[in-house]
XYZ file of C-alpha atoms in Angstrom:
232
model
C -31.501 16.279 70.755
C -29.418 19.657 71.257
C -27.832 20.149 74.815
C -29.890 22.752 76.624
C -29.086 24.434 79.897
C -31.580 24.140 82.823
C -32.811 27.900 82.889
C -34.894 29.292 85.646
C -33.616 26.974 88.479
C -32.219 28.836 91.343
C -30.320 25.704 92.708
C -28.778 25.310 89.222
C -27.422 28.870 89.411
C -26.337 28.496 93.127
C -24.450 25.089 92.687
C -22.956 26.250 89.296
C -21.396 29.271 91.035
C -20.146 27.405 93.908
C -18.504 24.826 91.495
C -16.956 27.434 89.369
C -15.447 28.989 92.490
C -14.157 25.599 93.582
C -12.680 24.932 90.177
C -10.937 28.244 90.244
C -9.510 27.512 93.815
C -8.419 24.026 92.672
C -6.627 25.388 89.720
C -4.680 27.986 91.755
C -3.655 25.411 94.264
C -2.360 23.042 91.488
C -0.267 25.938 89.863
C 1.028 26.854 93.274
C 2.098 23.137 93.999
C 3.703 23.205 90.295
C 5.679 26.332 91.116
C 6.833 25.008 94.236
C 8.140 21.688 93.335
C 11.576 22.824 93.063
C 11.692 23.839 96.559
C 10.295 20.531 98.221
C 13.155 18.880 100.243
C 11.551 15.384 100.286
C 8.985 13.444 98.315
C 6.676 14.613 95.375
C 3.471 16.324 94.912
C 1.920 13.524 92.916
C -0.734 12.646 95.549
C -1.553 16.223 96.183
C -2.103 16.905 92.570
C -4.025 13.710 92.061
C -6.310 14.852 94.769
C -6.811 18.371 93.188
C -7.537 16.594 89.775
C -9.955 14.367 91.249
C -11.616 17.374 93.302
C -11.787 19.219 90.081
C -13.757 16.347 88.313
C -16.021 16.234 91.371
C -16.901 19.773 90.597
C -17.361 18.953 86.945
C -19.746 16.121 87.665
C -22.485 18.497 88.621
C -22.686 19.504 84.914
C -24.908 16.827 83.690
C -27.442 17.791 86.423
C -27.605 21.292 85.260
C -28.581 20.173 81.772
C -31.996 19.103 80.556
C -32.129 15.298 80.085
C -32.439 15.502 76.256
C -30.066 12.558 75.382
C -28.922 9.214 76.813
C -25.576 10.519 77.197
C -26.654 12.962 79.859
C -28.544 10.505 81.626
C -25.728 7.964 81.495
C -23.438 10.603 83.107
C -25.903 11.473 85.828
C -26.225 7.789 86.637
C -22.734 6.552 86.513
C -20.474 9.585 86.976
C -21.013 10.659 90.617
C -19.977 7.097 91.823
C -16.980 7.018 89.276
C -15.657 10.279 90.378
C -16.142 9.645 94.102
C -14.292 6.260 93.730
C -11.249 8.036 91.933
C -10.965 10.753 94.995
C -11.517 8.084 97.828
C -9.234 5.572 96.159
C -6.412 8.194 96.279
C -7.016 9.114 99.946
C -7.523 5.289 100.927
C -4.219 4.066 99.114
C -2.084 6.836 100.640
C -3.669 6.072 104.121
C -3.038 2.392 103.848
C 0.867 3.182 103.165
C 1.043 5.511 106.376
C -0.901 3.162 108.503
C 1.481 0.299 107.726
C 4.784 2.273 107.381
C 5.919 1.603 110.894
C 5.142 -2.269 111.002
C 9.110 -3.029 111.333
C 9.377 -0.561 114.237
C 11.148 2.080 112.224
C 9.788 4.636 109.905
C 9.473 2.832 106.526
C 9.485 4.235 103.139
C 5.956 4.936 101.479
C 6.588 3.729 97.950
C 4.747 5.686 95.146
C 4.611 2.495 93.095
C 2.818 0.751 95.667
C 0.437 3.412 96.342
C -0.252 3.741 92.504
C -1.022 -0.012 92.460
C -3.383 0.172 95.446
C -5.062 3.206 93.888
C -5.637 1.373 90.794
C -6.785 -1.680 92.166
C -9.380 0.271 94.268
C -10.630 2.254 91.136
C -10.729 -1.189 89.088
C -13.492 -2.456 91.525
C -15.772 0.416 90.834
C -14.749 0.261 87.104
C -15.845 -3.339 86.768
C -19.198 -2.648 88.466
C -19.922 0.283 86.040
C -18.753 -1.787 83.058
C -21.137 -4.680 84.071
C -23.867 -2.163 84.669
C -23.523 -0.440 81.154
C -23.158 -3.960 79.330
C -26.205 -5.319 81.046
C -28.269 -2.383 80.152
C -26.988 -2.227 76.487
C -28.074 -5.936 76.123
C -31.476 -5.559 77.633
C -32.204 -2.732 75.356
C -32.388 -0.366 78.526
C -34.070 3.025 77.760
C -32.143 5.781 79.297
C -34.602 8.694 78.675
C -38.368 8.277 79.333
C -41.284 10.824 78.466
C -43.411 11.822 81.345
C -46.802 13.394 80.725
C -48.002 16.390 82.790
C -51.446 17.356 81.698
C -51.519 18.050 77.950
C -47.793 18.413 77.712
C -44.918 16.120 78.091
C -41.137 16.374 78.976
C -38.009 14.141 78.864
C -36.921 12.504 82.091
C -33.967 10.204 83.033
C -35.350 6.457 83.785
C -33.149 6.287 86.973
C -33.217 9.430 89.088
C -30.462 10.230 91.550
C -31.515 8.435 94.855
C -33.250 5.566 93.245
C -32.273 2.086 94.759
C -30.375 1.172 91.467
C -28.453 4.603 91.733
C -27.839 4.012 95.543
C -26.219 0.572 94.860
C -23.633 2.176 92.455
C -22.570 4.327 95.467
C -22.083 1.392 97.861
C -18.286 1.102 96.877
C -17.527 4.776 97.423
C -19.318 4.387 100.703
C -17.145 1.542 101.785
C -13.955 3.476 100.779
C -15.140 6.405 102.854
C -15.754 4.220 105.801
C -12.257 2.524 105.396
C -10.783 5.915 105.017
C -12.333 7.163 108.464
C -11.119 3.917 110.183
C -7.623 4.472 109.005
C -7.454 8.141 110.275
C -6.478 7.309 113.990
C -3.512 5.017 112.773
C -2.158 7.667 110.587
C -1.837 9.981 113.491
C 0.327 7.407 115.200
C 2.596 6.876 112.067
C 6.007 8.545 112.068
C 5.672 9.105 108.303
C 2.746 11.423 108.884
C 3.695 14.911 107.569
C 0.291 16.564 108.582
C -1.682 14.261 106.534
C -3.221 12.624 109.587
C -4.732 16.090 110.565
C -5.723 16.778 106.822
C -6.979 13.443 106.152
C -8.971 13.488 109.294
C -10.625 16.717 108.622
C -11.570 15.566 105.078
C -12.919 12.219 106.162
C -14.991 14.054 108.918
C -16.268 16.510 106.381
C -17.448 13.782 103.820
C -19.055 11.854 106.632
C -21.017 14.867 107.558
C -21.839 15.705 104.081
C -23.013 12.029 103.394
C -25.046 12.090 106.514
C -26.806 15.285 105.684
C -27.491 14.015 102.107
C -28.869 10.746 103.459
C -30.962 12.474 105.839
C -32.581 14.740 103.191
C -32.953 11.729 100.827
C -35.023 9.698 103.379
C -37.071 12.770 104.383
C -38.246 13.431 100.655
C -38.011 10.086 99.190
C -41.734 9.435 100.199
C -42.907 12.659 98.671
C -43.635 13.133 94.885
C -41.076 15.636 94.358
C -38.908 15.569 91.056
C -35.784 17.797 91.373
C -34.129 16.587 88.256
């Protein structure tokens, strides 16, 4: 079926506006970093640019929820997209934090290797990639139905088989949740690292913000999970 926008929903308009503003700010920040690279005295901006890229993907992951579930692709992106994007973002944070937390193990400020950080990040991402691959293959082999038809009186409309917040969907978010917990635990260690170039403060604020958003989302989910409310 043709891709159709969810028209008439206020929450779609509000969230789309906020995501568009976030994408614009992310783009401007990336351009600023690229223009200032020649003036950086030490290190590179690869980590910062990677975080900005994953942040942009996080905003874009809202798109499938703003479209009507008229195809298996849209429902698949709703089901698998958020956990994949969050894993990318948190893996970048955790891999950098692990290097900063262990750079003073010899008593001297050590070198934070970019290659080692890349390997750590890819290893953390590979765990979620394996989970998503197994999930997709198992559903394809079992002829899983992504889109179902729901009757409302005399009319019917399409709906994704797994709604966000279902047990199967929450299980896919367990690895990003573990990464967030690891990042939060590592924050105090980063503060003591002599390789800390204000990253301890920024990473701590980011971790605290993510924890507050997650706690708020879980609170709302458990409050409305028992009610027959279909938001998507």
